[in-house]
Amino acid sequence: MKERITFVHPPGAEFDPKLIEIQATGLLGPTINTMREDRLTIPLNELPAKFATLLKRLESLQIRWASPKQQNTINPFGSRISPGLHVSYTTQKDGKQDHNQVCSLLQAFGPAVTDFEPRRNGAVSRHYFYQELENLDEFVTYFSSTVCLESDSPCQSRASGLGNAASIDITYEATAQAAKLTALWPLHEQSLVASTAAERRTEVGIMGLDAPPNMKPHELGVSGTLTVLKEQTSPSAVFFAFPARHRVSEMSFSSQFLTPAGLHPTLQLWLNSNRPPVDDGSCKLYAYLTLPRTIFADRYQLADDLFLASKNLTASPYTSLPVDLEAPAYTTATWGSTVLLELAPPGMQAHPAAWTAEVPLHLRYLEPSEAGVENIEIPYPAVFWTCGREASVDFTNSPFDRTQFGYDELFEDGTVFWHAQPHGVGGRIMSSISVPVLHDSASWWVGTGTTAAISIGFAWILWKLLRAYLQFGHMSNVAASPPDERTQGKIKKKQ
């Protein structure tokens, strides 16, 4: 089992490495403004048997959670997904997999995760699921009781700290035969503290953003110290560059529904700049929406170029299928849908300018409630520029590389993503809307009235058919009878 703890601070937050103290139980340093990433790599044979058995049946598994609270991040932790729980996995080549086992694994994140509806993505047995999840309280409880011993106070303390994380990744690749748990904490004042244990090798890096000599445009650079606990008594200096698939751009955005909303609301994206991060003419701006089952986008509406242009949109390159345009939310089997939209920033003037884009959406009918109104939230989209293409660069050489978000697979290999920072209302990066629904007290009358109306209409149609038969049915019989002798004579004369 291996552990990597990395602190990355922005320029101006430098500290004296002499203040770092290496102890038998770990590392202790001063309090600085920094981000923190913890990564635990566990070989398959060291996992609990029930988890190892499940993973052996998978090619890959990605469980990612992002907080609905606004978080400040810096490079190299620029990659973003919409807030909530995202799950994707690929089965073995024979395609045999009990999805209930994957669902049982997700119970660690809370009892709300029960409506798991996997679906295939093309020819590959790739399944995807999304669930709104406010916090990691259930996961912290599960982790502390399952992974940590009750007497292991350092483990219990670290498990408790997961509740303040900005994101959590649990990933597995069959080729590596190991699972990885990665937790990321946002940029804020925190102490440089790292503990270790006998059963794992712990590496601690304390670094700041820097620019090594001969650093290439697609790379990021850092400098600082690196310490392997229990093997080193003092930190070693490091200074290196690495390729970066995801970067933080200077753009920020917010998201809200226009009012009045009705059943066909419009989601407005406000962006503070129209300047691309690279001035080579290759940059395009996208928004990747993750929409729960309560709301959806009509892909046929998004196929109208003139309509898109009126909303500062260029195209809709991708929408997940199938999307039932008529079904209410409580009969919809799938978790929801995803949409990739290309935005159309206004032309550059002398200075960057703020602007907006509008996304037309459609609400599904929700179940009746006592209040007659239901408040729902949808997560902020991931908004990013794609600039250039570094086809010959192996981004997996980055120690901070992240992949398989859903949107990155829609672009060519080597694409570089520049992410806009979301700014939420009240510190939440969720867009809320009030949906009118049927009152509980009126639902009985509606059901009874509908049944009565259908019954009356059916009785009226039946009466009309019976009345017509009684009036004209005998004429049909006369017309169908053979001609009499006088009629037959007339026919013979004509012949």
C-alpha atoms as one frame of an Amber mdcrd trajectory, in Angstrom:
protein
   0.000   0.000   0.000   1.373   3.392  -1.000   0.316   6.877   0.022   1.137
  10.220  -1.566   0.349  13.508   0.165   0.902  16.660  -1.893   0.640  20.289
  -0.814   0.671  22.863  -3.644   0.655  26.568  -2.819   0.346  29.575  -5.154
   3.177  32.043  -5.768   3.644  34.299  -2.777   2.919  31.598  -0.194   6.499
  30.418   0.049   7.841  29.130   3.343  11.176  28.164   4.790  11.821  24.384
   4.401  13.825  24.577   7.620  10.492  24.882   9.451   9.588  21.330   8.430
  10.017  18.812  11.236  10.328  15.098  10.436   9.120  12.908  13.304   8.686
   9.174  13.787   4.918   9.535  13.359   5.002  11.881  10.370   5.726  15.406
   9.151   4.900  18.701  10.810   5.202  22.165   9.268   3.767  25.697   9.484
   0.316  26.874   8.434   0.186  28.310   4.897  -2.313  28.999   2.117  -2.249
  25.759   0.127  -4.195  22.974  -1.537  -3.857  19.379  -0.404  -4.238  16.109
  -2.275  -4.087  12.691  -0.596  -3.795   9.579  -2.779  -3.867   6.035  -1.420
  -2.944   3.197  -3.819  -4.112  -0.247  -2.674  -3.183  -3.436  -4.567  -6.070
  -5.745  -5.346  -4.770  -8.450  -2.998  -4.817  -6.010  -0.046  -8.464  -4.998
  -0.474 -11.317  -6.585   1.516 -12.461  -9.783  -0.204 -15.918  -8.496  -1.231
 -14.421  -5.446  -2.956 -11.663  -7.441  -4.652 -14.201  -9.947  -5.991 -16.281
  -7.166  -7.535 -13.319  -5.351  -9.084 -11.986  -8.529 -10.679 -15.121  -8.564
 -12.842 -14.532  -5.026 -14.133 -12.173  -3.508 -16.654 -12.379  -0.100 -14.977
 -14.343   1.781 -12.334 -14.548   5.511 -11.605 -16.513   6.867  -8.642 -16.181
  10.635  -8.410 -17.842  13.110  -6.072 -17.603  16.901  -6.207 -18.916  19.262
  -3.548 -21.823  21.633  -4.309 -19.940  24.328  -2.392 -17.790  26.802  -4.288
 -14.132  25.845  -4.031 -10.998  27.813  -4.906  -8.469  25.793  -6.897  -5.156
  26.381  -8.636  -3.030  24.424 -11.096  -2.370  21.535 -11.360  -5.800  20.746
  -9.849  -7.800  22.492 -12.566 -10.042  19.639 -13.768 -13.726  19.936 -12.884
 -16.965  17.986 -12.951 -20.490  19.042 -12.007 -21.310  18.738  -8.271 -22.678
  15.360  -7.199 -21.801  11.675  -7.447 -20.650  10.385 -10.845 -20.137   6.669
 -11.444 -18.868   4.985 -14.604 -17.576   1.484 -15.143 -16.658  -0.911 -17.912
 -17.373  -4.619 -17.659 -15.086  -7.426 -18.751 -15.142  -8.437 -22.423 -17.708
 -11.176 -21.847 -20.098  -8.455 -20.656 -21.300 -10.491 -17.664 -21.750  -8.314
 -14.623 -24.297  -8.136 -11.831 -25.073  -4.412 -11.638 -26.571  -4.933  -8.189
 -23.058  -5.540  -6.864 -21.936  -2.146  -8.133 -25.049  -0.621  -6.617 -24.287
  -2.243  -3.252 -20.826  -0.666  -3.361 -22.433   2.753  -3.799 -24.411   2.315
  -0.570 -21.271   3.572   1.171 -22.313   7.044  -0.021 -25.777   6.845   1.546
 -29.168   5.155   1.226 -30.260   7.760  -1.338 -28.206   5.942  -3.959 -30.702
   3.193  -4.757 -32.041   3.883  -8.260 -29.004   2.737 -10.202 -29.953   2.369
 -13.869 -26.900   1.472 -15.967 -27.020   1.716 -19.740 -24.643   0.816 -22.521
 -22.588   3.410 -24.332 -22.123   2.289 -27.923 -20.480  -1.060 -28.533 -18.543
  -0.978 -25.257 -20.153  -2.181 -22.024 -19.607   1.223 -20.439 -22.185   2.326
 -17.899 -22.747   5.727 -16.329 -24.798   7.018 -13.411 -25.272  10.359 -11.662
 -26.856  11.187  -8.309 -27.175  14.473  -6.469 -25.264  14.152  -3.192 -24.907
  17.077  -0.825 -22.053  15.812   1.368 -19.900  12.814   2.307 -21.285  12.243
   5.816 -22.430   8.701   5.045 -19.145   7.865   3.334 -17.107   9.208   6.262
 -19.092   7.006   8.665 -18.659   3.991   6.400 -14.931   4.610   5.900 -14.160
   5.102   9.583 -16.050   1.937  10.591 -14.906  -0.295   7.701 -11.335   0.792
   6.937 -10.174   2.166  10.288  -9.890   0.273  13.542 -11.710   1.867  16.459
  -8.412   2.209  18.321  -6.612   3.788  15.327  -7.086   7.455  16.182  -4.919
   8.825  13.296  -7.014   6.877  10.774 -10.235   8.016  12.415  -9.043  11.620
  12.307  -8.160  11.412   8.618 -11.491   9.758   7.835 -13.270  12.632   9.570
 -11.281  15.102   7.458 -12.809  13.662   4.284 -15.997  15.522   5.186 -14.273
  18.806   4.265 -12.874  17.600   0.951 -13.711  19.379  -2.297 -13.719  16.120
  -4.244 -13.224  12.379  -3.877 -12.088   9.914  -6.560 -12.185   6.132  -6.267
 -10.724   4.549  -9.398  -9.698   1.087 -10.541  -8.015  -0.171 -13.706  -7.674
  -3.893 -14.386  -4.310  -3.324 -16.083  -2.866  -1.895 -12.849  -4.554  -4.407
 -10.501  -4.880  -1.649  -7.899  -7.520   0.745  -6.597  -6.827   4.423  -5.886
  -8.570   6.690  -3.401  -7.830  10.382  -4.024  -9.141  13.251  -1.901  -8.629
  16.939  -2.700  -9.007  19.893  -0.346  -9.446  23.447  -1.720  -7.078  26.382
  -1.411  -7.192  27.754   2.132  -5.050  28.265   5.224  -4.087  24.848   6.580
  -1.252  23.223   8.496   1.395  21.129   6.791   0.714  17.911   8.670   1.123
  14.349   7.383   1.017  11.149   9.427   2.284   7.707   8.486   1.751   4.085
   9.500   3.788   0.904   9.428   1.653  -0.788   6.772   2.111   1.859   4.095
   4.832   3.851   2.386   4.102   7.588   2.656   5.569  10.235   0.353   4.981
  13.919   1.161   5.523  16.738  -1.329   5.345  20.450  -0.457   5.543  22.464
  -3.671   4.826  25.812  -5.215   4.075  26.737  -8.814   7.270  27.537 -10.679
   8.775  27.567 -14.169  11.800  25.286 -14.673  14.161  26.113 -17.552  13.123
  24.826 -20.990   9.560  24.206 -19.828   7.280  23.528 -22.829   3.954  25.324
 -23.466   1.899  22.226 -22.625   3.683  21.765 -19.294   3.334  23.069 -15.753
   6.236  23.456 -13.348   6.653  23.145  -9.580   9.484  23.384  -7.077   9.716
  22.473  -3.419  10.566  19.517  -1.214   9.877  15.794  -1.228  10.109  13.492
   1.799   9.613   9.745   2.139   8.554   9.284   5.748  10.464   6.675   7.789
  13.148   6.611   5.095  14.416  10.213   5.214  15.251  12.427   8.147  15.185
  15.620   6.081  13.323  16.710   2.928  14.919  16.646  -0.536  14.661  19.540
  -2.993  12.686  18.975  -6.221  12.232  21.107  -9.348  10.455  19.616 -12.366
   7.836  20.089 -15.108   5.089  17.758 -16.323   2.431  17.765 -19.089  -0.977
  19.153 -18.047  -4.194  17.996 -19.719  -6.347  20.248 -17.486  -5.574  23.845
 -16.546  -7.239  26.732 -14.724  -8.234  29.622 -16.999  -8.800  33.235 -15.977
 -12.483  32.991 -16.942 -15.221  32.652 -14.321 -18.931  32.003 -14.753 -22.234
  31.715 -12.905 -25.475  29.921 -13.740 -29.109  30.768 -12.987 -32.615  30.261
 -14.338 -34.333  33.240 -15.933 -37.658  34.265 -14.373 -40.497  33.630 -14.822
 -39.453  30.062 -15.516 -42.623  28.041 -16.201 -42.302  24.458 -17.435 -39.826
  25.453 -20.164 -37.126  27.317 -18.215 -34.020  28.921 -19.648 -30.670  28.436
 -17.937 -28.501  31.519 -18.327 -24.719  31.267 -18.166 -22.972  34.525 -17.287
 -19.290  34.626 -18.265 -16.918  37.401 -17.246 -14.723  37.286 -20.366 -14.698
  36.378 -24.040 -10.897  36.125 -24.287  -9.523  32.616 -24.981  -6.501  31.475
 -22.945  -4.423  30.960 -26.091  -4.384  33.432 -28.993  -3.776  30.982 -31.814
  -7.314  30.783 -33.183  -7.770  27.148 -32.135  -9.761  27.690 -28.941 -13.449
  26.788 -28.625 -15.651  27.234 -25.568 -17.934  24.460 -24.282 -20.403  23.773
 -21.491 -21.024  20.184 -20.391 -24.333  19.860 -18.542 -25.283  17.008 -16.228
 -29.073  17.081 -15.899 -30.988  14.947 -13.358 -34.168  13.217 -14.484 -36.370
  16.137 -13.433 -35.222  18.268 -16.383 -33.900  17.692 -19.898 -32.796  19.369
 -23.126 -34.579  18.714 -26.418 -31.901  17.673 -28.901 -34.211  18.458 -31.834
 -34.582  22.037 -30.614 -30.805  22.280 -30.267 -30.356  21.226 -33.890 -31.714
  24.557 -35.212 -28.707  26.744 -36.119 -30.664  30.016 -36.162 -32.209  29.263
 -32.778 -28.801  28.431 -31.330 -27.284  31.648 -32.670 -29.987  33.681 -30.885
 -28.847  32.123 -27.602 -25.090  32.653 -28.168 -24.685  28.953 -28.862 -22.928
  27.401 -31.841 -23.796  23.699 -31.797 -24.805  20.734 -29.679 -22.166  18.108
 -30.583 -23.463  15.525 -28.111 -26.578  14.580 -26.146 -26.902  11.300 -24.298
 -29.603   8.923 -25.484 -32.296   7.876 -24.969 -34.162  10.927 -23.623 -37.929
  10.447 -23.346 -39.490  13.826 -24.128 -42.915  13.037 -22.635 -42.451  10.836
 -19.557 -42.916  12.402 -16.084 -39.974  12.255 -13.683 -41.519   9.521 -11.523
 -41.783   7.074 -14.464 -38.395   7.868 -16.025 -36.088   4.854 -15.654 -32.743
   6.508 -16.432 -30.934   8.791 -13.977 -31.016  11.781 -16.358 -28.951  13.012
 -19.299 -25.800  14.872 -20.360 -25.427  17.567 -23.017 -22.335  19.111 -24.596
 -22.873  22.615 -26.003 -20.435  24.755 -27.949 -20.802  28.396 -26.889 -20.423
  31.420 -29.170 -18.440  34.169 -27.423 -18.823  37.633 -28.978 -15.911  38.909
 -31.038 -12.929  40.327 -29.194 -12.685  44.095 -28.865  -9.886  46.058 -27.214
 -10.662  44.481 -23.829 -12.393  41.291 -22.670 -16.134  41.707 -22.188 -18.707
  39.928 -20.034 -21.510  38.153 -21.893 -24.246  35.549 -21.499 -25.430  32.370
 -23.190 -28.853  30.782 -22.738 -29.732  27.093 -22.664 -33.409  26.137 -23.259
 -34.542  23.274 -21.014 -37.774  21.440 -20.253 -39.122  20.315 -16.884 -40.772
  16.957 -16.368 -44.004  16.568 -14.425 -43.244  15.811 -10.786 -45.272  13.925
  -8.187 -48.007  15.845  -6.320 -47.082  17.557  -3.058 -48.891  19.253  -0.183
 -47.414  22.671  -1.036 -48.164  22.498  -4.750 -44.552  23.538  -5.457 -41.328
  21.526  -5.534 -37.880  23.131  -5.384 -35.238  21.354  -7.430 -31.576  22.063
  -8.122 -29.360  21.227 -11.049 -25.567  21.288 -10.782 -23.468  23.934 -12.468
 -22.054  22.660 -15.760 -18.374  22.181 -16.430 -17.336  25.155 -18.622 -14.005
  24.952 -20.431 -11.999  26.071 -23.429 -10.365  23.473 -25.659  -7.216  24.816
 -27.265  -4.897  23.110 -29.702  -4.026  19.456 -29.694  -0.839  17.889 -28.387
  -1.086  14.544 -30.184   2.463  13.434 -29.378   2.285  14.233 -25.650   1.647
  11.510 -23.073  -0.405  13.326 -20.446  -0.492  10.229 -18.245   3.086  11.109
 -17.263   1.606  13.834 -15.064   1.370  12.818 -11.384  -1.924  14.765 -11.218
  -3.602  13.571 -14.423  -7.343  12.794 -14.325  -9.423  11.269 -17.126 -12.829
   9.752 -17.950 -15.062  12.621 -16.889 -17.526  11.997 -19.696 -16.726  15.142
 -21.671 -13.011  14.504 -22.238 -13.829  11.328 -24.180 -15.820  13.433 -26.679
 -12.627  15.134 -27.904  -9.530  13.911 -29.701  -6.563  12.606 -27.746  -4.158
  15.370 -26.843  -6.843  18.038 -26.319  -5.976  20.559 -23.591  -8.835  21.785
 -21.361  -8.822  25.246 -19.769 -11.487  25.341 -17.047 -13.558  28.354 -16.021
 -14.008  28.883 -12.283 -17.663  28.666 -11.126 -19.022  31.416  -8.867 -22.195
  30.388  -7.049 -24.936  32.300  -5.276 -24.381  32.055  -1.538 -21.333  29.888
  -2.093 -23.311  27.060  -3.766 -22.696  26.043  -7.364 -26.213  24.728  -7.887
 -28.999  26.415  -9.874 -32.394  26.234  -8.152 -35.894  26.518  -9.574 -39.443
  26.203  -8.170 -41.623  23.764 -10.110 -45.456  23.951  -9.903 -46.972  20.534
  -9.183 -50.398  19.155  -8.403 -51.691  19.520  -4.824 -52.087  16.268  -2.925
 -55.643  17.277  -2.039 -56.512  17.743  -5.695 -54.923  14.547  -6.983 -57.955
  12.415  -5.967 -60.341  14.762  -7.760 -58.137  14.835 -10.847 -57.973  11.049
 -10.974 -61.693  10.662 -10.354 -62.569  13.419 -12.796 -60.320  11.956 -15.486
 -61.902   8.522 -15.049 -65.383  10.033 -15.146 -64.602  12.063 -18.268 -63.219
   9.029 -20.074 -66.221   6.933 -19.027 -68.725   9.570 -20.160 -66.905  10.020
 -23.458 -66.838   6.276 -24.092 -70.557   5.991 -23.241 -71.375   8.867 -25.617
 -69.453   7.248 -28.496 -71.115   3.909 -27.788 -74.561   5.544 -27.759 -73.896
   7.283 -31.079 -72.833   4.001 -32.711 -75.879   2.184 -31.327 -78.238   4.968
 -32.431 -76.790   4.943 -35.955 -77.201   1.188 -36.127 -80.818   1.380 -34.998
 -81.637   4.065 -37.590 -79.710   2.855 -40.613 -78.699  -0.703 -39.968 -81.842
  -2.207 -41.795 -81.035  -0.192 -44.939 -77.729  -1.955 -45.202 -79.576  -5.249
 -45.100 -81.955  -4.161 -47.936 -79.024  -2.994 -50.054 -77.308  -6.300 -49.562
 -80.427  -8.412 -50.523 -80.773  -9.851 -54.126 -82.845  -7.823 -56.676 -86.534
  -8.709 -57.117 -88.091 -10.053 -60.390 -88.970  -6.594 -61.790 -85.427  -5.363
 -61.280 -84.018  -8.477 -62.904 -86.239  -7.837 -65.982 -84.886  -4.342 -66.400
 -81.359  -5.619 -66.264 -82.057  -8.207 -68.986 -83.563  -5.538 -71.339 -80.464
  -3.372 -70.989 -78.294  -6.319 -71.882
